[in-house]
Short mmCIF file of C-alpha atoms and ligand atoms in Angstrom, two decimals:
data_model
loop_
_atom_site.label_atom_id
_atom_site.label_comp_id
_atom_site.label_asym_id
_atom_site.label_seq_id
_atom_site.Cartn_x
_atom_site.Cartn_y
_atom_site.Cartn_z
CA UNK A 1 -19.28 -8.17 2.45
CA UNK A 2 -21.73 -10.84 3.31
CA UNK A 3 -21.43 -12.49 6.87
CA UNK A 4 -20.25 -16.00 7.15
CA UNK A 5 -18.52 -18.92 8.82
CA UNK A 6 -15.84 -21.15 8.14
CA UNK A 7 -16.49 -24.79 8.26
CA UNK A 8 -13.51 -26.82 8.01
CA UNK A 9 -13.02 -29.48 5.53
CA UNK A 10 -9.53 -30.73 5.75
CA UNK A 11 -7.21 -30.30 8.32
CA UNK A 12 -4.18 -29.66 8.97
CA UNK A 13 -2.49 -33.02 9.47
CA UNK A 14 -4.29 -34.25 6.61
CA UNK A 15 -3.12 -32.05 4.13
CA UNK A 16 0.92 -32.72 5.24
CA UNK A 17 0.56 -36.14 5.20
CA UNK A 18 -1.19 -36.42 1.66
CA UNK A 19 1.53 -33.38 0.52
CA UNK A 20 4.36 -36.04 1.69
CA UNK A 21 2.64 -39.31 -0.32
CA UNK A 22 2.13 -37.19 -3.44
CA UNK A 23 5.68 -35.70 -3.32
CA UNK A 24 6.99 -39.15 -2.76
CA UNK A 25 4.80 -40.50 -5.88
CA UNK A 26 6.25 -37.24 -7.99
CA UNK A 27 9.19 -37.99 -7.11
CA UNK A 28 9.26 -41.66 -8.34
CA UNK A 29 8.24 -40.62 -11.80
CA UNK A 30 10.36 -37.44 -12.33
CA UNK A 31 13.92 -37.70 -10.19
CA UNK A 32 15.14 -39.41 -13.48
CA UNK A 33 14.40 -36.22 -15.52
CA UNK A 34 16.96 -33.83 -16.85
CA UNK A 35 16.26 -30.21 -16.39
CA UNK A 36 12.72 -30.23 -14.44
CA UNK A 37 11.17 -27.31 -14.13
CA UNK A 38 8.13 -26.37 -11.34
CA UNK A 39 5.66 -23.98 -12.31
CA UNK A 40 3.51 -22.40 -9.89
CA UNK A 41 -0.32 -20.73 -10.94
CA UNK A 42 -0.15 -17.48 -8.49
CA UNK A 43 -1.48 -16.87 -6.30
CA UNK A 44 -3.38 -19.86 -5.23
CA UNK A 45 -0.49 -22.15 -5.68
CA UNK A 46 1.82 -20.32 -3.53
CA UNK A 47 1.43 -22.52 -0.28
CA UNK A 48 1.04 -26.00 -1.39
CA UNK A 49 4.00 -25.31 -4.04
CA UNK A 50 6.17 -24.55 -1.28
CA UNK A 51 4.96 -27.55 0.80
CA UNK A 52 5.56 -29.69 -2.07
CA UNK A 53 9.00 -29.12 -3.37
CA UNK A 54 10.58 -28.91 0.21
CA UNK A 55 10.05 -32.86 0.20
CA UNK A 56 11.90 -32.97 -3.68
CA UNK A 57 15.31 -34.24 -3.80
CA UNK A 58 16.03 -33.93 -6.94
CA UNK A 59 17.79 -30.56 -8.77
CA UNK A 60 14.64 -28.11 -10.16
CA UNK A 61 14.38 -24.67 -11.67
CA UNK A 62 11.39 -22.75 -10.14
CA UNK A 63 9.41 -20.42 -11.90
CA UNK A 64 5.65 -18.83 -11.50
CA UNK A 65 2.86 -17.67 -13.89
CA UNK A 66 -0.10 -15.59 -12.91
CA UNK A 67 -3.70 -15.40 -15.48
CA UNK A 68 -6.22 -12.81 -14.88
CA UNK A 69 -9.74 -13.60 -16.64
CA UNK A 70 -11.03 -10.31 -18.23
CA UNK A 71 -15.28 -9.63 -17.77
CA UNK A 72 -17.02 -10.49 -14.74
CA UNK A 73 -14.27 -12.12 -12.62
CA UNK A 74 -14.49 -15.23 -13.16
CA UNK A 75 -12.82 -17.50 -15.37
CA UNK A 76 -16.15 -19.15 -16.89
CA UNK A 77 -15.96 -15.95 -19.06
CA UNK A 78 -13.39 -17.60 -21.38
CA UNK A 79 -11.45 -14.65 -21.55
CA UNK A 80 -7.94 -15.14 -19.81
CA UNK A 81 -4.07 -13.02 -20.36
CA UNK A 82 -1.22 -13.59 -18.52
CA UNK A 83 -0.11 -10.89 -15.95
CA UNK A 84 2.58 -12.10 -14.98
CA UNK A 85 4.98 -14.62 -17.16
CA UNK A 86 7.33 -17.44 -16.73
CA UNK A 87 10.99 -16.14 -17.19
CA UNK A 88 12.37 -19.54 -17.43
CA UNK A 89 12.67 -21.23 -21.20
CA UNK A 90 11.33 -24.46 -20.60
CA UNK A 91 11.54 -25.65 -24.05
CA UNK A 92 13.34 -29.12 -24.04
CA UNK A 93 12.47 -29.13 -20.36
CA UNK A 94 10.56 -31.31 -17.78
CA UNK A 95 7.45 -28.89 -16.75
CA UNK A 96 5.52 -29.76 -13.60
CA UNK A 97 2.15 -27.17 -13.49
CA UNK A 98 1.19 -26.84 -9.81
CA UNK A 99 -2.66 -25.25 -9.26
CA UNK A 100 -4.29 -25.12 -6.14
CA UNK A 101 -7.92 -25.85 -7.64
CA UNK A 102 -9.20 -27.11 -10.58
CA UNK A 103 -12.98 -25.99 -10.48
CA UNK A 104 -14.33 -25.39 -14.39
CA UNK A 105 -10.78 -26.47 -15.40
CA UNK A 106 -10.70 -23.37 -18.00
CA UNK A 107 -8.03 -21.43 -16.13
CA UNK A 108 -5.65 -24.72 -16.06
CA UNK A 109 -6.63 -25.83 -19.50
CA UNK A 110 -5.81 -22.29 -21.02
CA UNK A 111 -2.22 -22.13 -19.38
CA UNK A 112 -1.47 -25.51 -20.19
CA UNK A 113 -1.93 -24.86 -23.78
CA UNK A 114 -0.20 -21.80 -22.91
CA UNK A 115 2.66 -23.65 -21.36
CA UNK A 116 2.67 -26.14 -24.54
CA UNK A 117 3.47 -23.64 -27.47
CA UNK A 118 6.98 -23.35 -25.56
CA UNK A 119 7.62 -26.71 -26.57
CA UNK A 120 8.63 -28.14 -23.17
CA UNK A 121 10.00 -32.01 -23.36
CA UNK A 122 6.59 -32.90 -21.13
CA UNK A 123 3.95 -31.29 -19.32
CA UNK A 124 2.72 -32.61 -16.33
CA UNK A 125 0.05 -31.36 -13.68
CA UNK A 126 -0.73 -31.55 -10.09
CA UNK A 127 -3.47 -29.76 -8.53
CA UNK A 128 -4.26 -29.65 -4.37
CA UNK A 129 -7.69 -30.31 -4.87
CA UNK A 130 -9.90 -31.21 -7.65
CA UNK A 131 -13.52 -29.70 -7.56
CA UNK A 132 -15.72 -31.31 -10.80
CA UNK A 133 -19.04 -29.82 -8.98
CA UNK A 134 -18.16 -26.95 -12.01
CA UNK A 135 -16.62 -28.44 -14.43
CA UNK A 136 -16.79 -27.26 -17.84
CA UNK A 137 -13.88 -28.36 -19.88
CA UNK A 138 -11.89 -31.62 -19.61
CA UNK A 139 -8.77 -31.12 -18.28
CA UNK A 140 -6.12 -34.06 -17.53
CA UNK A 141 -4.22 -33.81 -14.13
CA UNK A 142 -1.65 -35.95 -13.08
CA UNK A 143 -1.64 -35.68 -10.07
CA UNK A 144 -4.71 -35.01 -7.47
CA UNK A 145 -3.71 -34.24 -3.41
CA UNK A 146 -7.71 -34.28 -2.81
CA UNK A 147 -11.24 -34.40 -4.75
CA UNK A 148 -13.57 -32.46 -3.74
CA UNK A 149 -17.58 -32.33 -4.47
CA UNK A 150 -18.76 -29.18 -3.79
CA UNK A 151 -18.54 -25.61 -2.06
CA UNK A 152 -17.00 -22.21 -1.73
CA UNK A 153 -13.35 -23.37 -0.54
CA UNK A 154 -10.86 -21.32 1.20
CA UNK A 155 -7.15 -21.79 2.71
CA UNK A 156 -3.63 -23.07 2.33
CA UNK A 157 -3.83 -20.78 -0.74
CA UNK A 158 -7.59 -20.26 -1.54
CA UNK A 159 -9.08 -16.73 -1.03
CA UNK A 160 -12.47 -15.74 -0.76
CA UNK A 161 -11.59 -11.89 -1.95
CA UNK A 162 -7.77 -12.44 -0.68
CA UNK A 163 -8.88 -13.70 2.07
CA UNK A 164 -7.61 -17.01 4.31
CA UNK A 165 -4.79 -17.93 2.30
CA UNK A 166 -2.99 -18.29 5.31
CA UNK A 167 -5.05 -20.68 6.81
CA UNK A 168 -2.92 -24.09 7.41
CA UNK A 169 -5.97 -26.03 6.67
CA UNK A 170 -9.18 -25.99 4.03
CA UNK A 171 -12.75 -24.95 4.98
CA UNK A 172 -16.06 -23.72 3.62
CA UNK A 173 -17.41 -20.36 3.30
CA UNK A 174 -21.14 -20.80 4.93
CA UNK A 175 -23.06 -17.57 4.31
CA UNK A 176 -25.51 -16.83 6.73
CA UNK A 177 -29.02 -15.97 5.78
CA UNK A 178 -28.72 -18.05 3.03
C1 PRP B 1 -8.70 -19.63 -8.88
C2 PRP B 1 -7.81 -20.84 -8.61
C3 PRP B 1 -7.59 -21.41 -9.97
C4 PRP B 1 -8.87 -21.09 -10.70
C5 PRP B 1 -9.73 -22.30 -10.74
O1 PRP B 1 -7.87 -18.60 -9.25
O2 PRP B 1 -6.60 -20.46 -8.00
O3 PRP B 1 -6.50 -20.79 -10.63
O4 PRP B 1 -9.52 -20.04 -9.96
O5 PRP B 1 -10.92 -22.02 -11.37
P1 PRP B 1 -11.38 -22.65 -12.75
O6 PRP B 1 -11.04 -24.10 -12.78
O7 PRP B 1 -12.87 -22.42 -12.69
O8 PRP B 1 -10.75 -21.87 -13.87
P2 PRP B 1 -8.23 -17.07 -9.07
O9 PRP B 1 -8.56 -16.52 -10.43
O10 PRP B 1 -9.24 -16.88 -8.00
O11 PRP B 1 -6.82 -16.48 -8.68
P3 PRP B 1 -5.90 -16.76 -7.39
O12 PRP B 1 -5.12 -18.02 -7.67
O13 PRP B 1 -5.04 -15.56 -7.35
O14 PRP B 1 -6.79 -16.90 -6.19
#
């Protein structure tokens, strides 16, 4: 593996703050729904999706999907199955998507028209941050915690090779020697 360093980019107390306004805002627009139901993207999601609905008040079914792109990796490749799949029928039902990064957009754009053949009753998205330095596809989000221009991201969820999820804040993968 390479060497690098970490450079942070948003800190701790930035993040919970911004998680508590956007929960707030959420919940404005969706404590009136019937039967909500919050979908996590694994594994990225995991962290800010748990951050998230601890400030919801309203009742919610939880639920998680996971998409593996098949080629080189990465997700550019077009080629994406799920590995793991929701077990919740959310047909009828209020969907909120919750992604950690949307970066081409293909991975979010392919599981929301995933999501959408189930027929839910609506289909909303929130994503932690919101990279367009990549992007490939348009994509519609509802909901944005922080936009980002550029870089190799890691923390409260992002992995550089399953690395740093844990990290309670977001920084930048510097390699060094270019
Ligand atoms: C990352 C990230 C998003 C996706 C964004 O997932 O969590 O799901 O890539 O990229 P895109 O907009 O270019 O499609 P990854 O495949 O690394 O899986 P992970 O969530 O398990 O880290």
């Amino acid at each position: 593996m390479k060497e690098y360093d970490l450079k942070q980019v948003i800190d701790e107390q930035s993040i919970r703050s911004r998680v508590k306004e956007l929960a707030r805002t959420i919940e404005a627009d969706m404590r009136y729904c019937e039967d909500v139901v919050i979908i996590g993207i694994l594994k990225g999601a995991f962290i800010f999706m748990a951050d998230l609905v601890r400030h919801f008040s309203f009742p919610m079914q939880i639920d998680f999907i996971r998409i593996a792109s098949y080629g080189t990796g990465h997700t550019s490749s077009g080629e994406i199955r799920v590995t793991k799949d929701i077990e919740v029928d959310i047909e009828g039902k209020h969907v909120l998507l919750i992604e950690d990064i949307v970066d081409t957009g293909l991975s979010l754009k392919w599981v929301m028209d995933y999501l959408k053949k189930r027929k839910p009753a609506s289909l909303k998205v929130c994503v932690f941050i919101d990279k367009k330095e990549r992007r490939e596809c348009e994509v519609s989000v509802d909901y944005v915690g922080f936009e980002v221009q550029e870089g190799f991201l890691v923390g409260y969820g992002l992995d550089y090779s399953e690395r740093h999820r844990e990290l309670p804040g977001v920084y930048e993968v510097r390699f060094r020697n270019g």
